[in-house]
XYZ file of C-alpha atoms in Angstrom:
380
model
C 0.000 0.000 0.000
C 2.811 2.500 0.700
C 4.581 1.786 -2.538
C 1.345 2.615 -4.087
C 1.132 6.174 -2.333
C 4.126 7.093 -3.022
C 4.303 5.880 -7.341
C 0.617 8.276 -7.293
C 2.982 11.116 -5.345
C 5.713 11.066 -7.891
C 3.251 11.196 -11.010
C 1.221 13.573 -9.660
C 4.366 15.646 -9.292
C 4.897 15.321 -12.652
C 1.812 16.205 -13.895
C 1.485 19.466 -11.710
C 3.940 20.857 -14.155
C 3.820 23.517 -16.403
C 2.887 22.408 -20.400
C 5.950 23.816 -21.416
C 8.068 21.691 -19.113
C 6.485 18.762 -19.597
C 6.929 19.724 -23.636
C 10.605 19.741 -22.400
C 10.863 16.778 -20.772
C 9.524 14.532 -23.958
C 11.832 16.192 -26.670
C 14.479 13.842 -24.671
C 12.409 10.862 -25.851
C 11.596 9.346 -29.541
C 8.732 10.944 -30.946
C 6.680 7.400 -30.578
C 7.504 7.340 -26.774
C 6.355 10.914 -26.239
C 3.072 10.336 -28.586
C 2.491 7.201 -25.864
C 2.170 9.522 -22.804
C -1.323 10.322 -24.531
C -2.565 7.344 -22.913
C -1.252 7.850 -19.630
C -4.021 10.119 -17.954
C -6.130 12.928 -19.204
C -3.552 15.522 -18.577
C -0.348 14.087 -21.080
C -3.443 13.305 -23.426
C -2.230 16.532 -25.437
C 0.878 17.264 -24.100
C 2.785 15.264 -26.895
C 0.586 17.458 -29.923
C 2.540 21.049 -28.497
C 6.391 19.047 -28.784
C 8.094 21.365 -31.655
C 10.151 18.851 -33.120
C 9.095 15.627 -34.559
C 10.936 12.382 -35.937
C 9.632 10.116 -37.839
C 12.675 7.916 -38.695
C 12.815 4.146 -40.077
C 15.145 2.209 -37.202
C 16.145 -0.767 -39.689
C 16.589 -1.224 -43.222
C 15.045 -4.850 -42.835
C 11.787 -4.935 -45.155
C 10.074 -6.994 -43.181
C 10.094 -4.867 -39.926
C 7.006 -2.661 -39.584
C 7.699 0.626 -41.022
C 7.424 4.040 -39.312
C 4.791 5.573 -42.307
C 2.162 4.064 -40.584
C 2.737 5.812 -37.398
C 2.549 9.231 -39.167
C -0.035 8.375 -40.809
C -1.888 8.034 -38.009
C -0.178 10.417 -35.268
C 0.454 13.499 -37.406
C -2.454 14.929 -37.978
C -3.245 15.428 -34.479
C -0.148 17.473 -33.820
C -1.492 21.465 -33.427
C 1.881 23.186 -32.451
C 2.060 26.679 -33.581
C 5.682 26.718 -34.763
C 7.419 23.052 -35.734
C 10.560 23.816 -35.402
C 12.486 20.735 -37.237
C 9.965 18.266 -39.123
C 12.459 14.883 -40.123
C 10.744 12.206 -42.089
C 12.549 9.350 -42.823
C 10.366 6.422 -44.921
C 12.622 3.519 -45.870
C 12.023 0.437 -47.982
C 9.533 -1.075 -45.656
C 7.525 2.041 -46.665
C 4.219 0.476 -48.718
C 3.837 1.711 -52.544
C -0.027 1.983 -52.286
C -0.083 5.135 -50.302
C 0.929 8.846 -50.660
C 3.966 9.061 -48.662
C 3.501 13.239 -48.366
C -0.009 13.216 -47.428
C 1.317 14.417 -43.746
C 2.481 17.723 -45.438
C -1.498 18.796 -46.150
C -2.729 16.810 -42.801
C -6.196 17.167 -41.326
C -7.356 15.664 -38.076
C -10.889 13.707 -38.553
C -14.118 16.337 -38.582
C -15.002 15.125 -34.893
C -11.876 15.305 -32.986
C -12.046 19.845 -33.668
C -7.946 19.725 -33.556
C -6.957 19.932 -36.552
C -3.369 21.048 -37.022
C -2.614 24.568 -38.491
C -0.749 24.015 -42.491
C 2.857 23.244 -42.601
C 3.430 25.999 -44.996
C 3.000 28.361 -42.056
C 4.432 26.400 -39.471
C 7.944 24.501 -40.100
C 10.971 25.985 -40.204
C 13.318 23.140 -40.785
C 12.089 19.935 -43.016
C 14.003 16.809 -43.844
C 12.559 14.028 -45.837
C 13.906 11.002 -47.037
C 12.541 8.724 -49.160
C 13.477 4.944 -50.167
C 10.683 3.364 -50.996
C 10.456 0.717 -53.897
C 7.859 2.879 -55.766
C 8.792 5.659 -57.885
C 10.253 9.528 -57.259
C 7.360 11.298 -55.962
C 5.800 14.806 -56.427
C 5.735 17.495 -53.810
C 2.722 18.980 -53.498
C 2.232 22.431 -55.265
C 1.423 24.065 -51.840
C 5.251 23.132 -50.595
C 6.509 25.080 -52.715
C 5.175 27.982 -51.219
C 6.261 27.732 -47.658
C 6.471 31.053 -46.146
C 8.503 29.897 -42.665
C 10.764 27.301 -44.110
C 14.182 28.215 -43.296
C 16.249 25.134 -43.978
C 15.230 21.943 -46.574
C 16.662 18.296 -46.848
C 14.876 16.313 -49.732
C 16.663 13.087 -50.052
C 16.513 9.913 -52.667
C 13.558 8.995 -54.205
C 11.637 12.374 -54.866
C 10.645 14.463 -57.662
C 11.939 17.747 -57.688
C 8.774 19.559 -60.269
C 8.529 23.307 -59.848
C 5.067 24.819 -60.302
C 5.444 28.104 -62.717
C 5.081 30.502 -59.784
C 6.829 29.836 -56.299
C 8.052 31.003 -53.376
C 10.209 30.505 -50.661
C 10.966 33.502 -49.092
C 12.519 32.367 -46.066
C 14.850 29.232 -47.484
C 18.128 29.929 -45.994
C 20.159 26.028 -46.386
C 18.816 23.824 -48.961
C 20.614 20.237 -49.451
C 19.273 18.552 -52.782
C 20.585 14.822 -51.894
C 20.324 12.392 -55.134
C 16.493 13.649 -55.919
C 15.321 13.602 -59.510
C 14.418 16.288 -61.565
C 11.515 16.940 -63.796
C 13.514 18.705 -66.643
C 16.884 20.709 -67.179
C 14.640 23.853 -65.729
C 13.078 22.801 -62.373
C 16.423 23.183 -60.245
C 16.513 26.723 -61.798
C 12.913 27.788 -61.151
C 13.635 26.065 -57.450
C 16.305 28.167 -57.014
C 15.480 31.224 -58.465
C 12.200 31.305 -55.854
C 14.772 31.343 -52.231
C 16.173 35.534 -52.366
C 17.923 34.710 -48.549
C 19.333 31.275 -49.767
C 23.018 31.454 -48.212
C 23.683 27.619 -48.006
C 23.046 25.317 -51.692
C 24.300 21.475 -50.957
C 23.601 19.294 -54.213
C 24.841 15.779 -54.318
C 24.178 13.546 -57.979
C 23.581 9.833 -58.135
C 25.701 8.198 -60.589
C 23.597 5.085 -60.779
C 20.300 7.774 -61.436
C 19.397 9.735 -64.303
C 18.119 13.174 -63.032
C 17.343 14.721 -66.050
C 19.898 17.149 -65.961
C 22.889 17.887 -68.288
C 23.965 21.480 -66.721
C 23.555 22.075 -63.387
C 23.297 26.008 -63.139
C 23.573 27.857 -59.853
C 22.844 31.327 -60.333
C 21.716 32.243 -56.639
C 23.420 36.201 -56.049
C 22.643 35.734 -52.246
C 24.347 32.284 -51.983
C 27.694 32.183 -49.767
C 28.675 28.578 -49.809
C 27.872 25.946 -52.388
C 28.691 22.310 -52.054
C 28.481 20.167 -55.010
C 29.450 16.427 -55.554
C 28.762 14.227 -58.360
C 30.115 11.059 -59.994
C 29.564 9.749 -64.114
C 26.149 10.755 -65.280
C 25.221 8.059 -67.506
C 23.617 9.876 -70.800
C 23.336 8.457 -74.493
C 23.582 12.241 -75.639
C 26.506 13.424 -72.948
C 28.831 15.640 -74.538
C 31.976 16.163 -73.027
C 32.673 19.723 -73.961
C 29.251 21.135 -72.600
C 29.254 22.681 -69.031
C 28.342 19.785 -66.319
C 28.280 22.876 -63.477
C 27.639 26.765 -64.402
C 28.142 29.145 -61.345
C 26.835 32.881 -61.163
C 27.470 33.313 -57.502
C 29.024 36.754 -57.046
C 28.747 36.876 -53.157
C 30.153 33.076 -52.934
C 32.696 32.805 -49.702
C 33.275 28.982 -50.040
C 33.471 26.716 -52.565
C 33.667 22.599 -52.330
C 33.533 20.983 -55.051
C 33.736 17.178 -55.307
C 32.910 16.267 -59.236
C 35.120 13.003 -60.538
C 33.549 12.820 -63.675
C 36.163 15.276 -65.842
C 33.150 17.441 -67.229
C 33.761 21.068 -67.495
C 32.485 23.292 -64.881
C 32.121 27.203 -65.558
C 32.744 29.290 -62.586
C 31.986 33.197 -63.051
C 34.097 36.091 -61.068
C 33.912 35.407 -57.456
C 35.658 38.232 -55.777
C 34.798 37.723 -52.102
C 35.866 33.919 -52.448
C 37.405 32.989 -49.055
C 37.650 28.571 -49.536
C 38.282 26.329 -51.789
C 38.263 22.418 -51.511
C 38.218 20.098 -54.914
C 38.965 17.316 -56.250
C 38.155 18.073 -60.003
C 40.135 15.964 -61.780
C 40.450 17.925 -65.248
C 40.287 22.266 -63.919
C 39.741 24.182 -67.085
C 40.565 27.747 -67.560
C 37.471 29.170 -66.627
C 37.138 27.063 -63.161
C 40.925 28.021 -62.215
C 41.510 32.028 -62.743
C 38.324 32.945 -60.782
C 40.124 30.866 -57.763
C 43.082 33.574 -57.664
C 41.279 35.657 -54.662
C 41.021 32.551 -52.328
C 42.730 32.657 -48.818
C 42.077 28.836 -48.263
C 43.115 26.311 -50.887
C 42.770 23.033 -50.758
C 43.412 20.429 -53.942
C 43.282 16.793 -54.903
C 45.291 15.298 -56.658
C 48.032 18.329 -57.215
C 48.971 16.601 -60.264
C 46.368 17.612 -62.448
C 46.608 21.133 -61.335
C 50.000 21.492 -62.701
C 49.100 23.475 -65.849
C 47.606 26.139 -64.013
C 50.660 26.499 -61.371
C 51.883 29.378 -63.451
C 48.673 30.878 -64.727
C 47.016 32.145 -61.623
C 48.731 34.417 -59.249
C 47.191 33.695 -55.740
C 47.929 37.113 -54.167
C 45.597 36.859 -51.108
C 46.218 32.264 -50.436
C 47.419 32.310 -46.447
C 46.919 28.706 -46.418
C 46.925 25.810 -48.889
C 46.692 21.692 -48.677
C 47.522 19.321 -51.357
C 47.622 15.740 -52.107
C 51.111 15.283 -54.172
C 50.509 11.447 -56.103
C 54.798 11.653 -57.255
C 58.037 13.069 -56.831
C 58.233 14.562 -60.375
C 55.656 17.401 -59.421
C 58.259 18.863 -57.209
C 59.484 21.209 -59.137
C 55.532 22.516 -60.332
C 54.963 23.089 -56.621
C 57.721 25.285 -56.377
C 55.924 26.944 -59.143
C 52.701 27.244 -57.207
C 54.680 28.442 -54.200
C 56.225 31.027 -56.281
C 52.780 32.389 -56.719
C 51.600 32.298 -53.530
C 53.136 35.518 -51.768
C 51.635 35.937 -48.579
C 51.117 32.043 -47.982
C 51.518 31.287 -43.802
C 50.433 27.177 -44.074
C 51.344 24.758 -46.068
C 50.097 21.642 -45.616
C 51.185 18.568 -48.385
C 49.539 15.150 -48.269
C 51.204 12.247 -49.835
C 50.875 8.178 -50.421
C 53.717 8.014 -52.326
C 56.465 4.970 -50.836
C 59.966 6.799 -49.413
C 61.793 3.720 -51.101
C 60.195 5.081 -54.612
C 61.970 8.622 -54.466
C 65.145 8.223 -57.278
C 67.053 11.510 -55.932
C 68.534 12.283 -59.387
C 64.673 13.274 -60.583
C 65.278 16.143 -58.404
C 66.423 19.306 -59.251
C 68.095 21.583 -57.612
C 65.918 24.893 -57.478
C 68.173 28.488 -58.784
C 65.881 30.283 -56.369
C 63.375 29.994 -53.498
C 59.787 30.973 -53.373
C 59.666 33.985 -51.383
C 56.885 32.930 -48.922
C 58.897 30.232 -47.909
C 61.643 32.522 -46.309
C 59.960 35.700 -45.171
C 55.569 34.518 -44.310
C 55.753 30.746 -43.811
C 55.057 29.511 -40.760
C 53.854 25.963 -40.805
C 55.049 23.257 -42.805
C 53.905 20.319 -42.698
């Protein structure tokens, strides 16, 4: 009987709590433990509905496990925050082809239950959704692309990237385009076009996925870093010589570029660039001079960089990393260094064996780069 007192003590200690602590307390939880506590007593019955970040995540890749879309299904529509801070759906394999997997973006509680939740285009601020079902790439719904509050966007895999003729996402500050599939060579540019703040573009290509796009063009004057990776886009009509990435990013402060297919890229004047990281295996002309005002450098391999050692004058590179693949590209670095005259770090990355360095292939330089006697200061 005492043990019984004192469990009815504790929860009603609980449960004297403010909402907004109790909201608190189940963000430490998964969202399906903290949807549970509706069953707990009449005052957690809602509690769970107010949380301002949800997760709806598949656990296993097994397709026989029960998947999480059926727990959305049938717990989202009752959720009636305000503001949803960070909405992350993750539907994996298990995920069955006979439903809409983004009916929870235009939920609606049943008539009777009068608590239904406010739209998600003025509510979310942060949406991440992943898709890996069996069926096909899916549409977004027209109304998504007119989110007023969304500040930061994650569409992964198998989804359909088809841009109404007008939209608008005023607020889209990050954006991270992860394998998706495109409706034509135009939808990433409409998509892009409709985000004024965006300062953040990450945009990864499946090799093993046709996207429907030859050129990827990022012409986003507000953008300040742009990450972009992509292997061999497999096309029947692929033309070597035609841009595979076109930037018009004027305000850009950091660049990564990870693109091992060899296809040209066309980078326009970047004047405030700050960063640099690639691995572009074949740099053309037009990728390599608008690189000169960059204070961090990093590239790999070195070795196809080597035609452009003497081109570019780096006045403003403080710190540069490379990946150096042989000892005959010794005397090209010197050429970079030559270049570089207020350079402070140098850091040099290598995988070539000691035993494999014939001393005679070395030759001895008539002068030394200036930065390596007067600004230098690590060497590594």
């Amino acid at each position: 009987m005492t043990e019984l007192v004192e469990h009815r003590v504790c929860e009603d200690r609980i449960s004297s709590l403010p909402d907004d602590l109790l909201v608190k307390i189940l963000l430490c939880v998964p969202t399906k433990d903290a949807a549970a506590t509706t069953f707990l007593s009449k005052r957690w019955r809602f509690v769970w509905r107010m949380l301002p970040r949800l997760n709806y995540i598949e656990t296993t890749s097994d397709v026989k496990s029960n998947t999480v879309w059926w727990f959305l299904e049938e717990s989202f529509r009752f959720h009636k925050a305000p503001l949803l801070e960070r909405l992350w759906i993750d539907l994996g394999p298990q995920c069955p082809i006979n439903v809409n997997p983004v009916k929870w973006y235009q939920a609606r509680a049943p008539p009777a239950s009068n608590v239904g939740p406010p739209l998600l285009d003025t509510r979310v601020r942060w949406l991440t959704f992943r898709l890996l079902w069996k069926g096909e790439p899916i549409r977004m719904p027209k109304s998504f692309y007119f989110c007023k509050t969304l500040e930061r966007l994650t569409l992964s895999d198998k989804i359909l990237v088809d841009v109404p003729c007008q939209v608008s996402l005023p607020s889209l500050r990050e954006l991270d385009l992860f394998c998706v599939v495109y409706k034509d060579e135009d939808s990433h540019v409409k998509l892009l076009s409709s985000c004024p703040v965006l300062k953040h573009l990450k945009v990864t290509r499946n090799r093993r996925v046709e996207d429907n796009v030859r050129t990827f063009r990022v012409e986003v004057p507000s953008l300040l870093r742009l990450d972009y990776k992509a292997g061999m886009m497999f096309r029947e009509d692929s033309d070597m010589s035609d841009p595979f990435l076109v930037t018009d990013t004027p305000n850009l402060l950091s660049l990564h570029i990870f693109d091992t297919v060899g296809y040209s890229l066309s980078v326009w004047y970047m004047p405030h660039l700050v960063t640099v990281v690639t691995d572009e295996l074949f740099p053309s002309e037009k990728f390599m001079r608008p690189l000169s005002s960059v204070k961090y450098l990093a590239l790999s391999p070195f070795d196809t960089m080597v035609p452009w050692c003497d081109a570019v004058n780096y006045s403003r590179l403080v710190e540069c990393m490379i990946h150096l693949s042989e000892y005959d590209l010794l005397e090209s670095l010197l050429v970079l260094l030559s270049k570089c005259s207020k350079l402070k770090v140098f850091l040099v990355d290598s995988d070539i064996p000691r035993w494999n360095h014939d001393p005679a292939l070395w030759n001895q330089p008539s002068s030394i780069p200036r930065c390596l006697s007067s600004h230098l200061e690590i060497f590594e």
